[in-house]
PDB file of C-alpha atoms and ligand atoms in Angstrom:
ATOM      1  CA  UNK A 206       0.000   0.000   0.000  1.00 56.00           C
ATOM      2  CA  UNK A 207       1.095   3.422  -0.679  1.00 69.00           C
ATOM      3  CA  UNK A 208       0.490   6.350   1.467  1.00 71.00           C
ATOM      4  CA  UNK A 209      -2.331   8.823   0.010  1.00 76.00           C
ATOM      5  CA  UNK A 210      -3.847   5.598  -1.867  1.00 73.00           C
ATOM      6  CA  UNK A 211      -7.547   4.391   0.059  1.00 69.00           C
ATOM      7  CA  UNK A 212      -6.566   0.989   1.746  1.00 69.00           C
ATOM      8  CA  UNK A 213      -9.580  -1.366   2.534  1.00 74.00           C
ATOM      9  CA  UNK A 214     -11.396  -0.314   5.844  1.00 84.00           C
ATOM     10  CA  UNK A 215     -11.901  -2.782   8.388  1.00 93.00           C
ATOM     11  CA  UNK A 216     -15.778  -4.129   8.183  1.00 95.00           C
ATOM     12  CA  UNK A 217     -17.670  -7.509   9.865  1.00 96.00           C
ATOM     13  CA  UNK A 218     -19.764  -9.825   8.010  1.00 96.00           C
ATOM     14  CA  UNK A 219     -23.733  -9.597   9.147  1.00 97.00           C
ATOM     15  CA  UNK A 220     -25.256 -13.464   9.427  1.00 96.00           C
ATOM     16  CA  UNK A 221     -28.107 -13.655   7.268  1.00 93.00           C
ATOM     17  CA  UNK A 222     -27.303  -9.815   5.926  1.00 95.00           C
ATOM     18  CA  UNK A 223     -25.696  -8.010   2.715  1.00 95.00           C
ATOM     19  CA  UNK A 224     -24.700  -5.471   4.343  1.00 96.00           C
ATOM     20  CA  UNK A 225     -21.268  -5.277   6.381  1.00 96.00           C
ATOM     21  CA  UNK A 226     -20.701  -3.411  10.022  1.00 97.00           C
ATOM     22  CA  UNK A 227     -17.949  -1.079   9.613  1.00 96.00           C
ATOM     23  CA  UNK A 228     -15.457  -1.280  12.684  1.00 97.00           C
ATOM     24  CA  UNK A 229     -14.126   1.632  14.405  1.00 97.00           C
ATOM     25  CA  UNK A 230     -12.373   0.716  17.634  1.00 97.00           C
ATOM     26  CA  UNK A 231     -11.680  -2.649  20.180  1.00 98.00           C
ATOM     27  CA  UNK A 232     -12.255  -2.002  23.745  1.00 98.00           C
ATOM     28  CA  UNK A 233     -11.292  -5.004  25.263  1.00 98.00           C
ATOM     29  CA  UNK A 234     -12.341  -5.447  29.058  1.00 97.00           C
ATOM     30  CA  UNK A 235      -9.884  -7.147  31.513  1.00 93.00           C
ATOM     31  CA  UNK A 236     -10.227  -9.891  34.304  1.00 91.00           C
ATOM     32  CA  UNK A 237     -14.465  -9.930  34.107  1.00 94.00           C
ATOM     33  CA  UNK A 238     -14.951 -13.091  35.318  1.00 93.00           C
ATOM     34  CA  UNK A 239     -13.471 -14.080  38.580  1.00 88.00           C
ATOM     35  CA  UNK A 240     -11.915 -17.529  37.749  1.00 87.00           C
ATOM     36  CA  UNK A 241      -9.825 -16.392  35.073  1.00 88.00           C
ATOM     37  CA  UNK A 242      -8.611 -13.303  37.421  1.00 84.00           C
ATOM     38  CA  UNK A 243      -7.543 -15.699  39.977  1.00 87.00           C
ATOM     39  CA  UNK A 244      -6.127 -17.884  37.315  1.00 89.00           C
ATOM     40  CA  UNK A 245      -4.092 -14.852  36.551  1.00 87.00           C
ATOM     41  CA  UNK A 246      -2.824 -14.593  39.784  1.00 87.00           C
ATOM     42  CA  UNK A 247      -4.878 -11.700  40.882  1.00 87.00           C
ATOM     43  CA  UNK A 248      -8.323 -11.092  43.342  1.00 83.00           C
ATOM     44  CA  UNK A 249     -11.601 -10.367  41.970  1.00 83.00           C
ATOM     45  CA  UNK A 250     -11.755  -6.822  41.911  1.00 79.00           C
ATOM     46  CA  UNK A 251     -15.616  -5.715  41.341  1.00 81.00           C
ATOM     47  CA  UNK A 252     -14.613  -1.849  41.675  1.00 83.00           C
ATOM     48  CA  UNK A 253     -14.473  -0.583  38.038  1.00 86.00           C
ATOM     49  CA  UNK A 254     -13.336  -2.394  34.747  1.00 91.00           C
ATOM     50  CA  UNK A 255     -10.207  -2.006  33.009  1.00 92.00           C
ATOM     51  CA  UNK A 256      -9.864  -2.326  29.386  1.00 95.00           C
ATOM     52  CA  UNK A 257      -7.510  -1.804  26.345  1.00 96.00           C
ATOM     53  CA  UNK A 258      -7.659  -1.141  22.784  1.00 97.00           C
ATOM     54  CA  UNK A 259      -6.316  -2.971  19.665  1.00 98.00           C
ATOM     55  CA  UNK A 260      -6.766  -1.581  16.276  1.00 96.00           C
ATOM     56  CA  UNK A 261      -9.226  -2.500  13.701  1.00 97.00           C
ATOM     57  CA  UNK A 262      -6.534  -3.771  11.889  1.00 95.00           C
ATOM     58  CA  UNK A 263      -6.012  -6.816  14.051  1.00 97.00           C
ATOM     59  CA  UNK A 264      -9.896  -8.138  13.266  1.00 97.00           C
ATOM     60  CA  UNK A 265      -9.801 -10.944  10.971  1.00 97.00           C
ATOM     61  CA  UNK A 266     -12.806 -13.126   9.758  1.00 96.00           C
ATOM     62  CA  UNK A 267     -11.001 -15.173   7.381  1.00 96.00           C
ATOM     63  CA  UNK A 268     -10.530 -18.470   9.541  1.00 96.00           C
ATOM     64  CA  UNK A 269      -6.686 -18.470   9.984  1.00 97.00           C
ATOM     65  CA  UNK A 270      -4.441 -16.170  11.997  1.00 97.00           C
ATOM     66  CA  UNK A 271      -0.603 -16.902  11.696  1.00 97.00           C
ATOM     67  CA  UNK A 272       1.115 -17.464  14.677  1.00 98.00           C
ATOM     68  CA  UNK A 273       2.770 -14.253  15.435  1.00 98.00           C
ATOM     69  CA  UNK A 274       6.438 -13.100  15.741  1.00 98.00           C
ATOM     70  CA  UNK A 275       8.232 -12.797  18.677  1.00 97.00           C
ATOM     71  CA  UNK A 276       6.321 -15.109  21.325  1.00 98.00           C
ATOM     72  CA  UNK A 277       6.491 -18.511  22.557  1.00 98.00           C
ATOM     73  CA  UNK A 278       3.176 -17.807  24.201  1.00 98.00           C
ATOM     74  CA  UNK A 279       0.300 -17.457  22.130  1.00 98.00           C
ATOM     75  CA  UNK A 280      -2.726 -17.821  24.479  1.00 98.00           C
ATOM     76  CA  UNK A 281      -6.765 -17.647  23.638  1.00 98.00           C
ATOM     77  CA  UNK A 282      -9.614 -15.846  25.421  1.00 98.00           C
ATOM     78  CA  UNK A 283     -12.814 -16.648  24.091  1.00 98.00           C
ATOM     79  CA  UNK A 284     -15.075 -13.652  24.628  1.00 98.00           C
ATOM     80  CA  UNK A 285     -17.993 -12.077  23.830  1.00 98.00           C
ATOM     81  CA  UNK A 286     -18.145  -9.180  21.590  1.00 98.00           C
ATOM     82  CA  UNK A 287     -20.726  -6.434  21.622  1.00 98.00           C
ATOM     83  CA  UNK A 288     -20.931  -4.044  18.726  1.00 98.00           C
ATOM     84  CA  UNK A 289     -22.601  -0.865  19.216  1.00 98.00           C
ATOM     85  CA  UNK A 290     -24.342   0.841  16.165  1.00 97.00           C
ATOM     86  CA  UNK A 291     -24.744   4.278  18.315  1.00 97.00           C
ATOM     87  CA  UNK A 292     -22.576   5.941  20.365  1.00 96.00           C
ATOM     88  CA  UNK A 293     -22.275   8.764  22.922  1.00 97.00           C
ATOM     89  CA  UNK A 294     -20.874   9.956  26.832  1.00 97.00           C
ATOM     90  CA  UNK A 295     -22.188   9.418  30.199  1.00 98.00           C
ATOM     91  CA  UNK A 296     -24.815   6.775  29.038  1.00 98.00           C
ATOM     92  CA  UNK A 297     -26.806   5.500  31.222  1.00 97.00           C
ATOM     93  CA  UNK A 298     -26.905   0.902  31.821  1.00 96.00           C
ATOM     94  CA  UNK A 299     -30.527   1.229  29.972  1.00 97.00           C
ATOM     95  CA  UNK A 300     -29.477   3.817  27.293  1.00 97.00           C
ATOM     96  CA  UNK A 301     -26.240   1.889  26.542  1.00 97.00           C
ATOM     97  CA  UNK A 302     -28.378  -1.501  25.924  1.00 97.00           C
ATOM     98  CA  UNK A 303     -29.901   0.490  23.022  1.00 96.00           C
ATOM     99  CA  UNK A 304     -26.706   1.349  21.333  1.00 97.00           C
ATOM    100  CA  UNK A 305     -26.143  -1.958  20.303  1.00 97.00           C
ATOM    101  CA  UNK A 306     -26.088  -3.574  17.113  1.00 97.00           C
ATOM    102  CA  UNK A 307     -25.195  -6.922  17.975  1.00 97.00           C
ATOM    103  CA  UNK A 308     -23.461 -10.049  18.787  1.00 98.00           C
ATOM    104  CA  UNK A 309     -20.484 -12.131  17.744  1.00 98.00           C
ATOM    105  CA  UNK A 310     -18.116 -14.863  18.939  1.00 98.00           C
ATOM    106  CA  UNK A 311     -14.789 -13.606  19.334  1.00 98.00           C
ATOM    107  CA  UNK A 312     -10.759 -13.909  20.306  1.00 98.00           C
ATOM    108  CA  UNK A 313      -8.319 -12.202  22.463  1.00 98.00           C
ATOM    109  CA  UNK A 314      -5.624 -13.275  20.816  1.00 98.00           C
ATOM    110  CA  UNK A 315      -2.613 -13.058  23.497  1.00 98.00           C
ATOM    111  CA  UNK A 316       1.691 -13.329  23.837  1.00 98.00           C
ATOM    112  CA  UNK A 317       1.026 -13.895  27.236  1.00 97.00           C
ATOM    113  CA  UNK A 318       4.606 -14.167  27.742  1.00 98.00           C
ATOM    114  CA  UNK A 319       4.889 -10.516  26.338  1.00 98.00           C
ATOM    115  CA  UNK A 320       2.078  -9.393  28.238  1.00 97.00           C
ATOM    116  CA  UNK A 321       3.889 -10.632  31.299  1.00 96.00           C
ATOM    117  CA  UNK A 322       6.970  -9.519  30.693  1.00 97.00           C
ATOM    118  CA  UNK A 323       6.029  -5.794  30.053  1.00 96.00           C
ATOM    119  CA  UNK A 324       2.668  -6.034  32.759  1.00 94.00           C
ATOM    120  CA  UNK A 325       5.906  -6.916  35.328  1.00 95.00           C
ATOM    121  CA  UNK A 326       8.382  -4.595  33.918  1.00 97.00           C
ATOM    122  CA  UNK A 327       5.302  -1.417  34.624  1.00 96.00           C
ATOM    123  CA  UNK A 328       5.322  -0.721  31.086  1.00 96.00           C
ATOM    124  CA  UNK A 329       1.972  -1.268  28.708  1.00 94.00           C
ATOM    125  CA  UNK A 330       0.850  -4.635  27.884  1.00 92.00           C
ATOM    126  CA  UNK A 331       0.042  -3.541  24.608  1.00 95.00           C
ATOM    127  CA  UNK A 332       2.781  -5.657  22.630  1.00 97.00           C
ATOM    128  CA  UNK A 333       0.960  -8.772  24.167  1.00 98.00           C
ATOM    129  CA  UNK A 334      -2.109  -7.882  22.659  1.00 98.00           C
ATOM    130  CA  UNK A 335      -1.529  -6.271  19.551  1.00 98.00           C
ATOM    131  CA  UNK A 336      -0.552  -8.359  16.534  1.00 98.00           C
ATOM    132  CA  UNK A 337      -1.710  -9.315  13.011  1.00 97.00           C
ATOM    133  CA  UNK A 338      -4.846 -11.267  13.258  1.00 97.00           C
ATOM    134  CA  UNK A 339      -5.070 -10.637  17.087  1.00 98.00           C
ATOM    135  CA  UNK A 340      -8.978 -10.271  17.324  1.00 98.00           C
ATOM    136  CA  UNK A 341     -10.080 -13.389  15.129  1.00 98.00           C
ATOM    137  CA  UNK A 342     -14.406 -12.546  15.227  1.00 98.00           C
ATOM    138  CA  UNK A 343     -17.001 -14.722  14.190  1.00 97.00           C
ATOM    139  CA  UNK A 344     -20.219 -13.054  11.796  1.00 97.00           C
ATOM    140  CA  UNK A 345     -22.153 -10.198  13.915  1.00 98.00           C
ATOM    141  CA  UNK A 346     -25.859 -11.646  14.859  1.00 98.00           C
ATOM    142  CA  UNK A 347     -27.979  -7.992  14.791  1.00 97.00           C
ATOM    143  CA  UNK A 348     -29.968  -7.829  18.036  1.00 94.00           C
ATOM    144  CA  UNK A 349     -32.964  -8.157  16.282  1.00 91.00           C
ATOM    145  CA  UNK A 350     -32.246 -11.685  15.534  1.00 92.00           C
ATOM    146  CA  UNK A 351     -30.641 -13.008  19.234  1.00 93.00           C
ATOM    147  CA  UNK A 352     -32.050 -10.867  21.476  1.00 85.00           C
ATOM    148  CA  UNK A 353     -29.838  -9.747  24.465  1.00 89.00           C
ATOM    149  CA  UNK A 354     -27.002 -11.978  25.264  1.00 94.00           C
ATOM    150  CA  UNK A 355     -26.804 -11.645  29.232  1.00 93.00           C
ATOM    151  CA  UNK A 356     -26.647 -15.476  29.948  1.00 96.00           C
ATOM    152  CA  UNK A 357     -25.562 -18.538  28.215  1.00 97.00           C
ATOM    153  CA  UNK A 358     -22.455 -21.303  28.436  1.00 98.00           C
ATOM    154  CA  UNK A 359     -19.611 -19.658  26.585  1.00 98.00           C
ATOM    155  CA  UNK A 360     -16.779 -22.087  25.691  1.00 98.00           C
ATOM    156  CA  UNK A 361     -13.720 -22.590  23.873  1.00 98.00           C
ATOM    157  CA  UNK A 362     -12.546 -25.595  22.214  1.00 98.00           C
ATOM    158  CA  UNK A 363      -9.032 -27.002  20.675  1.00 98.00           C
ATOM    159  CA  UNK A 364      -8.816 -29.595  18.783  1.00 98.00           C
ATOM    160  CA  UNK A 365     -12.000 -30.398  19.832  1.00 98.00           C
ATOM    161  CA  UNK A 366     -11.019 -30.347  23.213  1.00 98.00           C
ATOM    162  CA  UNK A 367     -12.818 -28.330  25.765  1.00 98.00           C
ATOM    163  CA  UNK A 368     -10.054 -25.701  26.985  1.00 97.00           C
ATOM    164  CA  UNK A 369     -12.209 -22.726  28.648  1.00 97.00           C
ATOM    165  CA  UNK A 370     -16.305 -22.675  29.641  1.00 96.00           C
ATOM    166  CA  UNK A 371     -18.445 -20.468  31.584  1.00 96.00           C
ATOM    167  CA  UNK A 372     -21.847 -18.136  31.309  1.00 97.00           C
ATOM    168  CA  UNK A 373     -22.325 -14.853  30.209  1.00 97.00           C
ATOM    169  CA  UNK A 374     -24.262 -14.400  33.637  1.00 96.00           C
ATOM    170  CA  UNK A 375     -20.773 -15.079  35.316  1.00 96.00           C
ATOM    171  CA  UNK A 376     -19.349 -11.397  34.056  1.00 96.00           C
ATOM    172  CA  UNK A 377     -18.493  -9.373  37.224  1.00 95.00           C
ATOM    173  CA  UNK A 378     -19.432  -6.317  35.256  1.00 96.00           C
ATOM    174  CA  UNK A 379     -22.636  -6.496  32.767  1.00 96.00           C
ATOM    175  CA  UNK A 380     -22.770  -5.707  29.273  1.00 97.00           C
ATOM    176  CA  UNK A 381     -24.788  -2.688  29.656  1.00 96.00           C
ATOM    177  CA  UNK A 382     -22.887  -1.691  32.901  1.00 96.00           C
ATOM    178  CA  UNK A 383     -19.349  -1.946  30.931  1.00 97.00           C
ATOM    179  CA  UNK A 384     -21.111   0.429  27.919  1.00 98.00           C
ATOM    180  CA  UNK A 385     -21.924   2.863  30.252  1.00 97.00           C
ATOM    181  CA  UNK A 386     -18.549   2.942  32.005  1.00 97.00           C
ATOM    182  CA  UNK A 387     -16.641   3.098  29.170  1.00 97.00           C
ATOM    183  CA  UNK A 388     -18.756   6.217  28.082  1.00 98.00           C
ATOM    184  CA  UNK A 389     -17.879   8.248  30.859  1.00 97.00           C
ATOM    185  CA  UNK A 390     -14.086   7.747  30.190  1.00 97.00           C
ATOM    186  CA  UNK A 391     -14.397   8.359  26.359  1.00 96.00           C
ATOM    187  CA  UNK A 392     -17.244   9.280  23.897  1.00 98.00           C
ATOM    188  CA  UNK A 393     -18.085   5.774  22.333  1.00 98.00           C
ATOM    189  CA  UNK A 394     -18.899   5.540  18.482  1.00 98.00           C
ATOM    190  CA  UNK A 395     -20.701   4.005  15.837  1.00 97.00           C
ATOM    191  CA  UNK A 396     -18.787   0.359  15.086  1.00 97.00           C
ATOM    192  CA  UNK A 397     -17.144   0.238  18.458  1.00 98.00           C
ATOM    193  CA  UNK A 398     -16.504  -3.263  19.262  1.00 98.00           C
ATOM    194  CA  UNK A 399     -16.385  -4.395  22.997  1.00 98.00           C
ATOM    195  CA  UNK A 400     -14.518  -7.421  24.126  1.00 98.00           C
ATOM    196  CA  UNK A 401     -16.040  -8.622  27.592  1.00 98.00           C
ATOM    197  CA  UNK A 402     -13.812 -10.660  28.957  1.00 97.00           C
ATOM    198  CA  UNK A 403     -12.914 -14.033  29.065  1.00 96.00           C
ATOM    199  CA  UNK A 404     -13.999 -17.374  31.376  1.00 95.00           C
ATOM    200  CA  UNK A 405     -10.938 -19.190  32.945  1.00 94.00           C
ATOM    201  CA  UNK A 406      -9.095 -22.109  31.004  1.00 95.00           C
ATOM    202  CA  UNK A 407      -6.856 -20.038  28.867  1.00 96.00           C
ATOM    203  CA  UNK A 408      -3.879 -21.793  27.409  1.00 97.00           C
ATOM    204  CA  UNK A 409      -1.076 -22.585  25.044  1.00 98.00           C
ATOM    205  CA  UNK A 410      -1.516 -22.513  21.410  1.00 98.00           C
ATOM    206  CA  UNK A 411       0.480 -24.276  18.669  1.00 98.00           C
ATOM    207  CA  UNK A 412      -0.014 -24.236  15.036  1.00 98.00           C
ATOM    208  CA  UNK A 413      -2.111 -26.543  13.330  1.00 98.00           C
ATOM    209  CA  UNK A 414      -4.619 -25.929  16.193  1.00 98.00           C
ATOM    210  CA  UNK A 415      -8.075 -25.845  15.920  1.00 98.00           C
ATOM    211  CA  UNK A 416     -10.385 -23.339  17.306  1.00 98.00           C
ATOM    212  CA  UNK A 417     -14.116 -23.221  18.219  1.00 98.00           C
ATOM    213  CA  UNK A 418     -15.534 -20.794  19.779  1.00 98.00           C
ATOM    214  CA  UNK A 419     -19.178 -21.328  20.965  1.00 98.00           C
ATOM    215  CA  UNK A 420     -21.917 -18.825  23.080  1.00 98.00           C
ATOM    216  CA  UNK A 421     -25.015 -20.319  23.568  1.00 97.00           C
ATOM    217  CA  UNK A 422     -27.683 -18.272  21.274  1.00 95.00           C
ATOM    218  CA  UNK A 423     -24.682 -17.520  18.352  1.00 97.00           C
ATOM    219  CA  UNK A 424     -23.537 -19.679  15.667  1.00 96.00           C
ATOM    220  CA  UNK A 425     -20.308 -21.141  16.210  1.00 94.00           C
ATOM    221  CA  UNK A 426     -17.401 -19.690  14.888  1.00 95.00           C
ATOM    222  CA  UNK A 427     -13.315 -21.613  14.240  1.00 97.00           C
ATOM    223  CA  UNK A 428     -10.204 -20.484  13.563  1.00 98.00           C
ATOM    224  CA  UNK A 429      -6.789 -22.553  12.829  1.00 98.00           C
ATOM    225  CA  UNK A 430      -3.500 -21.086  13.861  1.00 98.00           C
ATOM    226  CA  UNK A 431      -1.158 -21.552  10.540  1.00 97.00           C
TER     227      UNK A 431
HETATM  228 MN1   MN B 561      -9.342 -10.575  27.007  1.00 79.59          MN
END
């Protein structure tokens, strides 16, 4: 690509739609569900969320992600993602709920041994989580067709192998509660993407693996690591 050319914007497939959700940024929420914070080595905290962003250009759909440079660590976190078709600051839980266009299955992508490293060192995680193909998403189910997504087993499988499960009623923090935080911090947008949080279980990946991602109410959704 050459600078001053258009390059392709970052959009998601619809299920059972033509049209295509254009992506503006990840907020990805940290340690939501207890297990995985204590697998992490740290206490449930139920204060206020945490997040952190990665760039649009991480989001793939395309059923592969290469394992990436520089880690010996790649770990997944199955999550749900919420994408919100409105925006705005200072919403309110109910307000926030109506902001969103939908649903999809989707990765945190991690080099947790990066993420370590740096979280240890003080300095940003953000080479842990930011990578080509770090936030592998399954086809966004509009609201319309789901309904709101506030309980249900989410799991992740390798290999066919069941590596992390829980339920969406396990967050520590809510869907609509996380909106409306996050919109007090910064104004939220059109074709945000929020990444809730993932159940406990995460682990090593090699490549060759084979991922499924499942949340009860969504279609499944797999990825291989090449
Ligand atoms: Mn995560």
């Amino acid at each position: 690509m050459h600078l001053f050319q258009p390059h392709d914007l970052v959009d998601l497939e619809i299920l059972n739609d033509e049209r295509r959700f254009p992506v503006h940024n990840l907020y990805c929420i940290g340690r939501n569900y207890g297990d995985h914070a204590v697998e992490m080595g740290f206490e449930v905290d139920r204060e206020a969320p945490f997040y952190f962003i990665k760039p649009a250009s991480n989001v793939t759909q395309s059923g592969q992600v290469r394992y990436p440079p520089g880690t010996q660590k790649l770990q997944h976190e199955i999550e749900l993602v919420v994408a919100l078709e409105l925006g705005g600051r200072d919403l309110t839980p109910a307000q926030a709920m109506e902001c969103i266009a939908g649903y999809a299955v989707g990765l945190d992508l991690t080099r947790r041994d990066l993420q370590i490293r740096n979280r240890d060192k003080g300095r940003p995680w953000e080479i842990g989580k930011v990578f080509d193909g770090a936030a592998p998403i399954g086809p966004l189910h509009l609201r319309s067709d789901v309904n709101d997504l506030t309980a249900g087993r989410i799991e992740l499988l390798v290999n066919g192998q069941v590596r992390q499960a829980g339920d969406l009623s396990d967050m520590i923090h809510s869907t609509a509660e996380l909106i409306a935080y996050l919109s007090t911090l910064q104004t939220l947008q059109a074709g945000d993407l929020i990444f809730t949080g993932t159940p406990a279980g995460v682990s090593d990946l090699a490549r060759g693996d084979v991922l499924e991602g499942r949340i009860e109410g969504l279609a499944p959704f797999s990825v291989t690591v090449v």
